Structures are given as structure tokens and as C-alpha cells.
């Protein structure tokens, strides 16, 4: 019989209290026809915790099971989805998040086309899709999971052509723009989508997509006239996107005289911005750093771009619940190793992004680490 390992205090692993571990998944549904992004919810069974309420699909981790396997199991059992590719999003570790006891939740996100969920929606009465902007009142911290998932997906699609690969290997420019429009926020009063020419200049001009030399086949009897649409594919080489703001999914209508204050130009601090959804903790950190070096803040529909004054290169993206900073690869790896709740994204060979959750800024050591990372990013972008 193997003797249990004891640490320096002579305790074994069994001597420490351990939380239960759960997984919860934000299933985001893209409806290209209606240009809308929704969230799949299921009604929890009666008799259990929060019985009868709408929630995200989730489950507890079983002994010997990986997180990825638990997510796939929960999606199959709770909402009837199989063959998906969820991505890990964030660990929610508030000790009071679950009234049943001490439960950590490892949140995930998966993006699907509406056609991929229509079958389960039509066959079950315990499922529904709610517009992303209207999600509220879910149990546990599922509202926050949804906000973080939507923020992540919209940020990714603002910079990269269909990063999840929903359209497959080859696609038309019009089809790609329709997908990106559906993921992006809906236009508000006085706002409009970017034109196809603006979209082409960004995607093709930046070398993010390349023509395949082939054309889309016309469907027999479709009645579509004219030359078949050219097919494109995503560029194979990775790119350093710290200099790219991306297509504005929603831009101000330049023909309107009643433009909001944010459209007047960049600001130097968050206090100068009329409207922003960025978490106050992130705003405060950026403004503290801005007190030491001049900054330029540019409001985009779903993030605020942070640059050194006088530079066109973006150093950081201040999102509603996350601050993303571009660092040299070695610096990015070092800070994420020291602070595991900082997420590392290997954007390119030259730059890795570190995503700092707003909740991390409540703790002094992690706030200081985030400040140092932001200052490093600004130094690189100067």
C-alpha cells in the first residue's frame, strides 16, 4: 500500500478541504439570415437547485474525467448537441457563487450556426435562444459567463476572418461579411454596418484572406444572374494584430448631425468618454497608467483601443470584463505563469496577448502585475 504524500505541515491532500468542480458553457448561436447573435439556454429540471429556471448547460466534473470531456457530456445530455468544439473561457471561483456549497466553475464558450441547433430546438420544449443583449436573470453567475463569452467572440471576429471556422475552408466575401455582421452588436440609432468595400479593404488589403482562384457554384434554378462570386480562404500565416483595429462592426453614420460625443475623436482618459461598458476597475487601471504617460483612447463598438499618444499602434484592448495587452512572447509567458488567471494567447511569433480579467484587479499583487504588463505593452507600441 502506497503511503500518502505529506507536505511540510505533515498533511496529506485528503486533509485539505476541496471544492466541487463544475463546467458551464455559453453556447452562442449565430443567425446569419437575421444578423443576430443569441445564447442557447435550457430549463433546469424541477426538484433540483433553481429548478424550472433557464440557465446555461453545465455539469459537475466526474472522477477521472477531463474538463473537455465533461463539457461535451453536458452539451450532449442537457441540450442534445454533439460534435462541438468548446473553448475554455474563464474560471469562476467566488466561494459564494453556488448556494449548494463551494463550487468552482470552469466556463467554456462554443459558437455555432443557427442551422446547427435548429433540429434540437424544434424537437424540445426545454430549450430556447435568447438575443445576447437580452440575457439577464440567469442563476449562479451565468449572466457574467455570457457577457464574457460574447465579449471574447466579438473581439476575435473584429480582428480575424471567421476565427472559429464556421464557414469552412472556402467562402465568399459577402458570406464572410454576413457572418461577421451577425456576430457584431446590432446597429443603434444613427449607426450603420460597414460597407462591403470597407470590409474588403480590411480583410483583403491586410492580407487576412486570399483568393483561391475558384468561384462559387450557382445552384440550378436559383435565378441568380451575373458572374459567380469569387471564393477566398483565410491566410495561412499568422499575423501580428496589435497594429490592427479591425473592421468596425457598427460605425457612426457620417450623414447625421446628432453624433454622440464619442464620435468626436479619441480621448486621453476614460473620464473624457461619454459612454463605455468597460469595467470601472479596468478604467481605473488605464487611467492610473495614463497619469504617468500620455495615452490615446479610441472607442470601438465592443472595446476601447489604448495607444501611446502619437502612435498608431494599439498596445491594449479594454473590453467590458477583460484588459488584453500585447507583450513580447517571453514577457507574456512569464506573467501568465506567475498569475494563472491571466490568459495567454499566442497571437503571432512577435506578440502574445495577455488577457487580464477585471476580477483580478481587486487583488493588489495581480493589479500591480497588470499595470506592469500594460506599461510594457505601451512601451513596445511607442
Short mmCIF file of N, CA and C in Angstrom, two decimals, residues 181-357:
data_model
loop_
_atom_site.label_atom_id
_atom_site.label_comp_id
_atom_site.label_asym_id
_atom_site.label_seq_id
_atom_site.Cartn_x
_atom_site.Cartn_y
_atom_site.Cartn_z
N UNK A 181 -21.23 40.39 -39.51
CA UNK A 181 -22.31 41.29 -39.13
C UNK A 181 -23.22 40.66 -38.08
N UNK A 182 -23.45 39.34 -38.22
CA UNK A 182 -24.31 38.65 -37.26
C UNK A 182 -23.67 38.56 -35.89
N UNK A 183 -22.35 38.38 -35.84
CA UNK A 183 -21.65 38.29 -34.56
C UNK A 183 -21.58 39.65 -33.88
N UNK A 184 -21.42 40.70 -34.66
CA UNK A 184 -21.23 42.06 -34.12
C UNK A 184 -22.49 42.58 -33.44
N UNK A 185 -22.36 43.61 -32.60
CA UNK A 185 -23.55 44.23 -32.00
C UNK A 185 -24.49 44.78 -33.06
N UNK A 186 -25.78 44.81 -32.78
CA UNK A 186 -26.73 45.41 -33.70
C UNK A 186 -26.52 46.92 -33.77
N UNK A 187 -26.70 47.52 -34.94
CA UNK A 187 -26.57 48.98 -35.02
C UNK A 187 -27.60 49.68 -34.16
N UNK A 188 -27.17 50.74 -33.48
CA UNK A 188 -28.08 51.56 -32.70
C UNK A 188 -28.55 52.75 -33.51
N UNK A 189 -29.27 53.68 -32.89
CA UNK A 189 -29.72 54.87 -33.61
C UNK A 189 -28.55 55.65 -34.20
N UNK A 190 -28.65 55.99 -35.47
CA UNK A 190 -27.59 56.75 -36.12
C UNK A 190 -26.36 55.93 -36.46
N UNK A 191 -26.46 54.60 -36.40
CA UNK A 191 -25.33 53.74 -36.69
C UNK A 191 -25.65 52.84 -37.87
N UNK A 192 -24.61 52.36 -38.54
CA UNK A 192 -24.81 51.51 -39.69
C UNK A 192 -23.66 50.53 -39.81
N UNK A 193 -23.86 49.46 -40.55
CA UNK A 193 -22.81 48.48 -40.78
C UNK A 193 -21.75 49.05 -41.73
N UNK A 194 -20.51 48.54 -41.68
CA UNK A 194 -19.52 48.94 -42.68
C UNK A 194 -19.92 48.42 -44.05
N UNK A 195 -19.54 49.14 -45.08
CA UNK A 195 -19.87 48.74 -46.44
C UNK A 195 -19.03 47.52 -46.84
N UNK A 196 -19.45 46.87 -47.92
CA UNK A 196 -18.68 45.73 -48.42
C UNK A 196 -17.30 46.17 -48.86
N UNK A 197 -17.18 47.42 -49.38
CA UNK A 197 -15.87 47.92 -49.81
C UNK A 197 -14.94 48.11 -48.61
N UNK A 198 -15.47 48.64 -47.50
CA UNK A 198 -14.66 48.80 -46.29
C UNK A 198 -14.23 47.44 -45.77
N UNK A 199 -15.13 46.50 -45.77
CA UNK A 199 -14.84 45.15 -45.30
C UNK A 199 -13.76 44.51 -46.18
N UNK A 200 -13.88 44.68 -47.50
CA UNK A 200 -12.89 44.12 -48.43
C UNK A 200 -11.51 44.74 -48.21
N UNK A 201 -11.49 46.06 -48.03
CA UNK A 201 -10.19 46.72 -47.84
C UNK A 201 -9.47 46.18 -46.62
N UNK A 202 -10.22 45.90 -45.56
CA UNK A 202 -9.59 45.38 -44.35
C UNK A 202 -9.16 43.92 -44.53
N UNK A 203 -10.08 43.06 -44.92
CA UNK A 203 -9.79 41.64 -44.99
C UNK A 203 -8.80 41.29 -46.09
N UNK A 204 -8.99 41.86 -47.28
CA UNK A 204 -8.09 41.56 -48.40
C UNK A 204 -6.85 42.44 -48.33
N UNK A 205 -7.05 43.73 -48.05
CA UNK A 205 -5.91 44.66 -48.03
C UNK A 205 -4.91 44.33 -46.95
N UNK A 206 -5.35 43.82 -45.81
CA UNK A 206 -4.44 43.43 -44.73
C UNK A 206 -3.88 42.03 -44.92
N UNK A 207 -4.29 41.36 -46.00
CA UNK A 207 -3.78 40.02 -46.25
C UNK A 207 -4.33 38.96 -45.33
N UNK A 208 -5.51 39.22 -44.73
CA UNK A 208 -6.09 38.24 -43.81
C UNK A 208 -6.80 37.12 -44.55
N UNK A 209 -7.31 37.43 -45.76
CA UNK A 209 -7.88 36.39 -46.61
C UNK A 209 -7.27 36.53 -48.00
N UNK A 210 -7.25 35.43 -48.74
CA UNK A 210 -6.66 35.42 -50.07
C UNK A 210 -7.58 34.67 -51.03
N UNK A 211 -7.64 35.13 -52.29
CA UNK A 211 -8.50 34.44 -53.27
C UNK A 211 -7.95 33.05 -53.57
N UNK A 212 -8.87 32.12 -53.77
CA UNK A 212 -8.47 30.74 -54.08
C UNK A 212 -8.27 30.54 -55.57
N UNK A 213 -8.76 31.48 -56.40
CA UNK A 213 -8.74 31.29 -57.84
C UNK A 213 -9.97 30.54 -58.34
N UNK A 214 -10.86 30.18 -57.42
CA UNK A 214 -12.07 29.47 -57.79
C UNK A 214 -13.28 30.34 -57.50
N UNK A 215 -14.44 29.88 -58.00
CA UNK A 215 -15.66 30.66 -57.85
C UNK A 215 -16.77 29.78 -57.29
N UNK A 216 -17.69 30.41 -56.57
CA UNK A 216 -18.82 29.66 -56.01
C UNK A 216 -19.70 29.13 -57.13
N UNK A 217 -20.18 27.91 -56.95
CA UNK A 217 -21.06 27.32 -57.96
C UNK A 217 -22.47 27.87 -57.81
N UNK A 218 -23.10 28.14 -58.94
CA UNK A 218 -24.50 28.58 -58.89
C UNK A 218 -25.39 27.37 -58.68
N UNK A 219 -26.41 27.54 -57.86
CA UNK A 219 -27.38 26.48 -57.64
C UNK A 219 -28.34 26.42 -58.83
N UNK A 220 -28.61 25.23 -59.38
CA UNK A 220 -29.54 25.13 -60.51
C UNK A 220 -30.90 25.72 -60.14
N UNK A 221 -31.41 26.55 -61.05
CA UNK A 221 -32.73 27.14 -60.83
C UNK A 221 -32.75 28.27 -59.83
N UNK A 222 -31.56 28.74 -59.41
CA UNK A 222 -31.53 29.82 -58.40
C UNK A 222 -31.98 31.15 -58.97
N UNK A 223 -31.81 31.33 -60.29
CA UNK A 223 -32.20 32.59 -60.90
C UNK A 223 -31.21 33.71 -60.67
N UNK A 224 -30.06 33.41 -60.05
CA UNK A 224 -29.04 34.44 -59.80
C UNK A 224 -28.31 34.75 -61.09
N UNK A 225 -28.24 36.03 -61.44
CA UNK A 225 -27.59 36.46 -62.68
C UNK A 225 -26.20 36.97 -62.38
N UNK A 226 -25.37 37.06 -63.42
CA UNK A 226 -24.06 37.65 -63.28
C UNK A 226 -22.98 36.63 -63.01
N UNK A 227 -21.76 37.15 -62.82
CA UNK A 227 -20.59 36.31 -62.61
C UNK A 227 -20.63 35.65 -61.24
N UNK A 228 -20.26 34.37 -61.13
CA UNK A 228 -20.23 33.72 -59.81
C UNK A 228 -19.27 34.44 -58.87
N UNK A 229 -19.58 34.40 -57.58
CA UNK A 229 -18.76 35.09 -56.58
C UNK A 229 -17.43 34.38 -56.40
N UNK A 230 -16.38 35.18 -56.22
CA UNK A 230 -15.04 34.62 -56.01
C UNK A 230 -14.95 34.01 -54.62
N UNK A 231 -14.20 32.91 -54.51
CA UNK A 231 -14.00 32.25 -53.23
C UNK A 231 -12.68 32.68 -52.60
N UNK A 232 -12.68 32.80 -51.27
CA UNK A 232 -11.49 33.18 -50.51
C UNK A 232 -11.23 32.12 -49.45
N UNK A 233 -10.00 32.15 -48.93
CA UNK A 233 -9.67 31.34 -47.76
C UNK A 233 -8.84 32.18 -46.80
N UNK A 234 -8.82 31.80 -45.55
CA UNK A 234 -8.02 32.52 -44.56
C UNK A 234 -6.53 32.36 -44.88
N UNK A 235 -5.75 33.43 -44.67
CA UNK A 235 -4.31 33.36 -44.91
C UNK A 235 -3.68 32.36 -43.96
N UNK A 236 -2.72 31.61 -44.46
CA UNK A 236 -2.12 30.55 -43.64
C UNK A 236 -1.15 31.10 -42.61
N UNK A 237 -0.51 32.25 -42.91
CA UNK A 237 0.50 32.78 -41.99
C UNK A 237 -0.16 33.52 -40.85
N UNK A 238 0.43 33.42 -39.65
CA UNK A 238 -0.07 34.17 -38.50
C UNK A 238 0.36 35.62 -38.63
N UNK A 239 -0.42 36.53 -38.07
CA UNK A 239 -0.14 37.96 -38.21
C UNK A 239 -0.12 38.63 -36.85
N UNK A 240 0.71 39.66 -36.75
CA UNK A 240 0.76 40.47 -35.54
C UNK A 240 -0.37 41.50 -35.64
N UNK A 241 -1.42 41.34 -34.84
CA UNK A 241 -2.60 42.18 -34.97
C UNK A 241 -2.61 43.36 -34.01
N UNK A 242 -1.49 43.62 -33.33
CA UNK A 242 -1.50 44.74 -32.38
C UNK A 242 -1.60 46.08 -33.10
N UNK A 243 -1.32 46.12 -34.41
CA UNK A 243 -1.43 47.36 -35.16
C UNK A 243 -2.77 47.48 -35.87
N UNK A 244 -3.66 46.55 -35.64
CA UNK A 244 -4.91 46.49 -36.38
C UNK A 244 -6.09 46.70 -35.45
N UNK A 245 -6.96 47.65 -35.80
CA UNK A 245 -8.18 47.85 -35.03
C UNK A 245 -9.29 46.93 -35.49
N UNK A 246 -9.21 46.49 -36.71
CA UNK A 246 -10.26 45.63 -37.24
C UNK A 246 -11.40 46.43 -37.83
N UNK A 247 -12.24 45.76 -38.57
CA UNK A 247 -13.42 46.42 -39.13
C UNK A 247 -14.35 46.82 -38.00
N UNK A 248 -14.83 48.03 -38.05
CA UNK A 248 -15.82 48.44 -37.05
C UNK A 248 -17.14 47.78 -37.40
N UNK A 249 -17.61 46.80 -36.64
CA UNK A 249 -18.87 46.14 -36.97
C UNK A 249 -20.05 47.10 -36.98
N UNK A 250 -19.97 48.14 -36.19
CA UNK A 250 -21.01 49.17 -36.17
C UNK A 250 -20.29 50.50 -36.20
N UNK A 251 -20.53 51.32 -37.20
CA UNK A 251 -19.88 52.62 -37.25
C UNK A 251 -20.94 53.71 -37.26
N UNK A 252 -20.52 54.93 -36.91
CA UNK A 252 -21.45 56.04 -36.90
C UNK A 252 -21.79 56.47 -38.32
N UNK A 253 -23.04 56.84 -38.55
CA UNK A 253 -23.48 57.33 -39.83
C UNK A 253 -22.98 58.76 -39.99
N UNK A 254 -22.06 58.96 -40.93
CA UNK A 254 -21.44 60.27 -41.09
C UNK A 254 -22.41 61.32 -41.63
N UNK A 255 -23.60 60.92 -42.07
CA UNK A 255 -24.55 61.88 -42.59
C UNK A 255 -25.44 62.48 -41.51
N UNK A 256 -25.32 62.01 -40.28
CA UNK A 256 -26.16 62.50 -39.20
C UNK A 256 -25.44 63.61 -38.44
N UNK A 257 -26.20 64.62 -38.10
CA UNK A 257 -25.59 65.74 -37.37
C UNK A 257 -25.56 65.48 -35.88
N UNK A 258 -26.42 64.57 -35.40
CA UNK A 258 -26.52 64.34 -33.95
C UNK A 258 -25.63 63.19 -33.53
N UNK A 259 -24.33 63.29 -33.81
CA UNK A 259 -23.40 62.24 -33.41
C UNK A 259 -23.12 62.32 -31.91
N UNK A 260 -22.92 61.18 -31.25
CA UNK A 260 -22.59 61.21 -29.84
C UNK A 260 -21.19 61.76 -29.62
N UNK A 261 -20.89 62.08 -28.36
CA UNK A 261 -19.60 62.67 -28.02
C UNK A 261 -18.45 61.75 -28.42
N UNK A 262 -18.64 60.43 -28.29
CA UNK A 262 -17.55 59.50 -28.57
C UNK A 262 -17.08 59.58 -30.00
N UNK A 263 -17.94 60.08 -30.91
CA UNK A 263 -17.58 60.13 -32.31
C UNK A 263 -16.72 61.35 -32.63
N UNK A 264 -16.51 62.23 -31.64
CA UNK A 264 -15.76 63.44 -31.89
C UNK A 264 -14.27 63.19 -32.03
N UNK A 265 -13.78 62.08 -31.55
CA UNK A 265 -12.37 61.77 -31.66
C UNK A 265 -11.86 61.04 -30.44
N UNK A 266 -10.58 60.68 -30.46
CA UNK A 266 -10.02 59.93 -29.34
C UNK A 266 -9.93 60.77 -28.07
N UNK A 267 -9.85 60.07 -26.94
CA UNK A 267 -9.74 60.73 -25.64
C UNK A 267 -8.40 60.38 -25.02
N UNK A 268 -8.09 61.05 -23.90
CA UNK A 268 -6.83 60.78 -23.19
C UNK A 268 -7.05 59.94 -21.94
N UNK A 269 -8.30 59.88 -21.47
CA UNK A 269 -8.62 59.10 -20.27
C UNK A 269 -10.08 58.69 -20.34
N UNK A 270 -10.43 57.67 -19.57
CA UNK A 270 -11.81 57.19 -19.58
C UNK A 270 -12.79 58.25 -19.09
N UNK A 271 -12.32 59.14 -18.23
CA UNK A 271 -13.19 60.19 -17.74
C UNK A 271 -13.68 61.12 -18.83
N UNK A 272 -13.00 61.13 -19.98
CA UNK A 272 -13.41 62.00 -21.08
C UNK A 272 -14.41 61.33 -22.02
N UNK A 273 -14.64 60.04 -21.81
CA UNK A 273 -15.54 59.30 -22.70
C UNK A 273 -16.96 59.38 -22.18
N UNK A 274 -17.89 59.64 -23.09
CA UNK A 274 -19.29 59.79 -22.69
C UNK A 274 -19.94 58.45 -22.37
N UNK A 275 -19.60 57.40 -23.14
CA UNK A 275 -20.23 56.11 -22.95
C UNK A 275 -19.20 55.00 -23.10
N UNK A 276 -19.19 54.09 -22.19
CA UNK A 276 -18.33 52.91 -22.31
C UNK A 276 -18.85 51.84 -21.37
N UNK A 277 -18.74 50.58 -21.81
CA UNK A 277 -19.18 49.45 -21.00
C UNK A 277 -18.01 48.79 -20.28
N UNK A 278 -16.84 49.38 -20.37
CA UNK A 278 -15.65 48.80 -19.75
C UNK A 278 -15.78 48.84 -18.23
N UNK A 279 -15.42 47.72 -17.58
CA UNK A 279 -15.50 47.61 -16.13
C UNK A 279 -14.72 48.76 -15.46
N UNK A 280 -15.29 49.37 -14.43
CA UNK A 280 -14.61 50.50 -13.75
C UNK A 280 -13.21 50.15 -13.25
N UNK A 281 -12.97 48.90 -12.88
CA UNK A 281 -11.63 48.51 -12.42
C UNK A 281 -10.61 48.60 -13.54
N UNK A 282 -11.01 48.23 -14.75
CA UNK A 282 -10.12 48.35 -15.90
C UNK A 282 -9.92 49.82 -16.25
N UNK A 283 -11.02 50.59 -16.22
CA UNK A 283 -10.90 52.03 -16.48
C UNK A 283 -9.90 52.67 -15.51
N UNK A 284 -10.03 52.32 -14.23
CA UNK A 284 -9.16 52.92 -13.22
C UNK A 284 -7.70 52.59 -13.46
N UNK A 285 -7.40 51.35 -13.82
CA UNK A 285 -6.02 50.96 -14.07
C UNK A 285 -5.44 51.72 -15.26
N UNK A 286 -6.21 51.79 -16.34
CA UNK A 286 -5.73 52.51 -17.53
C UNK A 286 -5.50 53.98 -17.21
N UNK A 287 -6.40 54.58 -16.45
CA UNK A 287 -6.25 56.00 -16.14
C UNK A 287 -5.06 56.25 -15.20
N UNK A 288 -4.77 55.29 -14.30
CA UNK A 288 -3.59 55.44 -13.45
C UNK A 288 -2.32 55.44 -14.30
N UNK A 289 -2.24 54.50 -15.23
CA UNK A 289 -1.08 54.45 -16.13
C UNK A 289 -1.04 55.70 -17.01
N UNK A 290 -2.23 56.15 -17.43
CA UNK A 290 -2.30 57.35 -18.25
C UNK A 290 -1.85 58.60 -17.52
N UNK A 291 -1.86 58.56 -16.19
CA UNK A 291 -1.34 59.69 -15.42
C UNK A 291 0.17 59.77 -15.45
N UNK A 292 0.82 58.66 -15.85
CA UNK A 292 2.28 58.62 -15.92
C UNK A 292 2.80 58.83 -17.34
N UNK A 293 1.98 58.48 -18.33
CA UNK A 293 2.39 58.65 -19.73
C UNK A 293 1.14 59.00 -20.54
N UNK A 294 1.25 59.90 -21.51
CA UNK A 294 0.08 60.31 -22.28
C UNK A 294 -0.45 59.16 -23.14
N UNK A 295 -1.77 58.99 -23.15
CA UNK A 295 -2.42 57.92 -23.89
C UNK A 295 -3.44 58.49 -24.88
N UNK A 296 -3.81 57.65 -25.82
CA UNK A 296 -4.92 57.93 -26.72
C UNK A 296 -5.90 56.76 -26.62
N UNK A 297 -7.16 57.05 -26.27
CA UNK A 297 -8.20 56.03 -26.16
C UNK A 297 -9.20 56.23 -27.29
N UNK A 298 -9.45 55.16 -28.05
CA UNK A 298 -10.39 55.22 -29.16
C UNK A 298 -11.51 54.23 -28.92
N UNK A 299 -12.74 54.71 -28.90
CA UNK A 299 -13.89 53.84 -28.62
C UNK A 299 -14.30 53.08 -29.87
N UNK A 300 -14.34 51.76 -29.74
CA UNK A 300 -14.88 50.88 -30.76
C UNK A 300 -16.17 50.28 -30.22
N UNK A 301 -16.96 49.61 -31.06
CA UNK A 301 -18.26 49.13 -30.57
C UNK A 301 -18.19 48.19 -29.38
N UNK A 302 -17.12 47.38 -29.27
CA UNK A 302 -17.08 46.40 -28.19
C UNK A 302 -15.77 46.42 -27.43
N UNK A 303 -14.93 47.43 -27.62
CA UNK A 303 -13.73 47.61 -26.80
C UNK A 303 -13.23 49.04 -26.97
N UNK A 304 -12.30 49.42 -26.13
CA UNK A 304 -11.63 50.72 -26.26
C UNK A 304 -10.16 50.43 -26.55
N UNK A 305 -9.65 50.94 -27.68
CA UNK A 305 -8.26 50.75 -28.06
C UNK A 305 -7.38 51.72 -27.29
N UNK A 306 -6.30 51.22 -26.69
CA UNK A 306 -5.39 52.02 -25.88
C UNK A 306 -4.05 52.11 -26.60
N UNK A 307 -3.62 53.33 -26.90
CA UNK A 307 -2.34 53.56 -27.59
C UNK A 307 -1.52 54.59 -26.82
N UNK A 308 -0.20 54.58 -27.02
CA UNK A 308 0.59 55.73 -26.56
C UNK A 308 0.23 56.93 -27.42
N UNK A 309 0.16 58.10 -26.85
CA UNK A 309 -0.16 59.30 -27.61
C UNK A 309 0.83 59.47 -28.76
N UNK A 310 0.31 59.75 -29.94
CA UNK A 310 1.15 59.95 -31.10
C UNK A 310 1.49 58.68 -31.86
N UNK A 311 1.04 57.53 -31.39
CA UNK A 311 1.33 56.27 -32.05
C UNK A 311 0.06 55.70 -32.66
N UNK A 312 0.21 55.02 -33.80
CA UNK A 312 -0.93 54.36 -34.43
C UNK A 312 -1.07 52.92 -33.96
N UNK A 313 -0.10 52.42 -33.22
CA UNK A 313 -0.12 51.02 -32.83
C UNK A 313 -0.90 50.82 -31.53
N UNK A 314 -1.81 49.88 -31.54
CA UNK A 314 -2.62 49.59 -30.36
C UNK A 314 -1.81 48.74 -29.38
N UNK A 315 -1.73 49.20 -28.14
CA UNK A 315 -1.00 48.47 -27.10
C UNK A 315 -1.90 47.53 -26.33
N UNK A 316 -3.18 47.92 -26.16
CA UNK A 316 -4.09 47.12 -25.34
C UNK A 316 -5.52 47.36 -25.78
N UNK A 317 -6.36 46.38 -25.46
CA UNK A 317 -7.78 46.47 -25.74
C UNK A 317 -8.53 46.39 -24.41
N UNK A 318 -9.22 47.47 -24.05
CA UNK A 318 -10.02 47.48 -22.82
C UNK A 318 -11.43 47.06 -23.18
N UNK A 319 -11.80 45.82 -22.78
CA UNK A 319 -13.10 45.25 -23.10
C UNK A 319 -13.98 45.32 -21.86
N UNK A 320 -15.25 45.01 -21.97
CA UNK A 320 -16.14 45.14 -20.81
C UNK A 320 -15.63 44.45 -19.56
N UNK A 321 -15.09 43.23 -19.68
CA UNK A 321 -14.65 42.49 -18.49
C UNK A 321 -13.21 42.03 -18.57
N UNK A 322 -12.47 42.47 -19.60
CA UNK A 322 -11.11 41.98 -19.79
C UNK A 322 -10.23 43.10 -20.33
N UNK A 323 -8.98 43.16 -19.85
CA UNK A 323 -7.96 44.03 -20.42
C UNK A 323 -6.96 43.14 -21.15
N UNK A 324 -6.82 43.32 -22.47
CA UNK A 324 -5.92 42.50 -23.27
C UNK A 324 -4.73 43.35 -23.69
N UNK A 325 -3.53 42.91 -23.32
CA UNK A 325 -2.32 43.67 -23.62
C UNK A 325 -1.39 42.84 -24.49
N UNK A 326 -0.71 43.49 -25.44
CA UNK A 326 0.21 42.82 -26.33
C UNK A 326 1.64 42.92 -25.83
N UNK A 327 2.26 41.78 -25.55
CA UNK A 327 3.60 41.74 -24.98
C UNK A 327 4.54 40.90 -25.84
N UNK A 328 5.83 41.08 -25.59
CA UNK A 328 6.82 40.18 -26.16
C UNK A 328 6.54 38.77 -25.63
N UNK A 329 6.74 37.73 -26.45
CA UNK A 329 6.38 36.38 -26.01
C UNK A 329 6.94 35.98 -24.66
N UNK A 330 8.21 36.26 -24.39
CA UNK A 330 8.80 35.87 -23.10
C UNK A 330 8.12 36.56 -21.93
N UNK A 331 7.81 37.85 -22.09
CA UNK A 331 7.14 38.59 -21.02
C UNK A 331 5.73 38.06 -20.79
N UNK A 332 5.04 37.73 -21.88
CA UNK A 332 3.68 37.22 -21.76
C UNK A 332 3.65 35.87 -21.04
N UNK A 333 4.57 35.00 -21.40
CA UNK A 333 4.63 33.69 -20.76
C UNK A 333 4.95 33.84 -19.27
N UNK A 334 5.87 34.73 -18.95
CA UNK A 334 6.28 34.91 -17.55
C UNK A 334 5.12 35.39 -16.68
N UNK A 335 4.37 36.38 -17.16
CA UNK A 335 3.30 36.94 -16.32
C UNK A 335 2.14 35.96 -16.18
N UNK A 336 1.86 35.17 -17.21
CA UNK A 336 0.76 34.21 -17.10
C UNK A 336 1.15 33.01 -16.24
N UNK A 337 2.42 32.68 -16.19
CA UNK A 337 2.86 31.62 -15.29
C UNK A 337 2.74 32.08 -13.83
N UNK A 338 3.07 33.34 -13.60
CA UNK A 338 3.00 33.86 -12.24
C UNK A 338 1.56 34.09 -11.79
N UNK A 339 0.67 34.33 -12.74
CA UNK A 339 -0.73 34.61 -12.42
C UNK A 339 -1.60 33.76 -13.34
N UNK A 340 -1.95 32.55 -12.92
CA UNK A 340 -2.68 31.62 -13.79
C UNK A 340 -4.04 32.11 -14.27
N UNK A 341 -4.65 33.08 -13.57
CA UNK A 341 -5.94 33.57 -14.05
C UNK A 341 -5.78 34.59 -15.18
N UNK A 342 -4.54 34.98 -15.51
CA UNK A 342 -4.27 35.77 -16.70
C UNK A 342 -4.17 34.78 -17.87
N UNK A 343 -4.95 34.99 -18.92
CA UNK A 343 -4.97 34.02 -20.02
C UNK A 343 -3.97 34.42 -21.11
N UNK A 344 -3.19 33.45 -21.57
CA UNK A 344 -2.19 33.67 -22.61
C UNK A 344 -2.77 33.31 -23.98
N UNK A 345 -2.60 34.20 -24.95
CA UNK A 345 -2.99 33.93 -26.34
C UNK A 345 -1.77 34.18 -27.23
N UNK A 346 -1.31 33.14 -27.90
CA UNK A 346 -0.13 33.24 -28.76
C UNK A 346 -0.56 33.81 -30.11
N UNK A 347 -0.67 35.12 -30.19
CA UNK A 347 -1.20 35.78 -31.37
C UNK A 347 -0.30 35.61 -32.58
N UNK A 348 1.01 35.77 -32.40
CA UNK A 348 1.96 35.64 -33.50
C UNK A 348 3.34 35.37 -32.91
N UNK A 349 4.33 35.20 -33.79
CA UNK A 349 5.68 34.97 -33.32
C UNK A 349 6.25 36.20 -32.62
N UNK A 350 5.74 37.38 -32.97
CA UNK A 350 6.28 38.62 -32.42
C UNK A 350 5.54 39.09 -31.17
N UNK A 351 4.27 38.76 -31.08
CA UNK A 351 3.44 39.28 -29.99
C UNK A 351 2.51 38.20 -29.45
N UNK A 352 2.46 38.10 -28.13
CA UNK A 352 1.46 37.29 -27.46
C UNK A 352 0.56 38.23 -26.66
N UNK A 353 -0.71 37.90 -26.59
CA UNK A 353 -1.63 38.73 -25.82
C UNK A 353 -1.90 38.10 -24.46
N UNK A 354 -1.96 38.93 -23.45
CA UNK A 354 -2.31 38.51 -22.10
C UNK A 354 -3.67 39.13 -21.77
N UNK A 355 -4.63 38.29 -21.43
CA UNK A 355 -5.99 38.74 -21.15
C UNK A 355 -6.20 38.73 -19.63
N UNK A 356 -6.36 39.90 -19.06
CA UNK A 356 -6.49 40.08 -17.61
C UNK A 356 -7.96 40.28 -17.26
N UNK A 357 -8.59 39.38 -16.50
CA UNK A 357 -9.99 39.59 -16.12
C UNK A 357 -10.12 40.74 -15.13
#
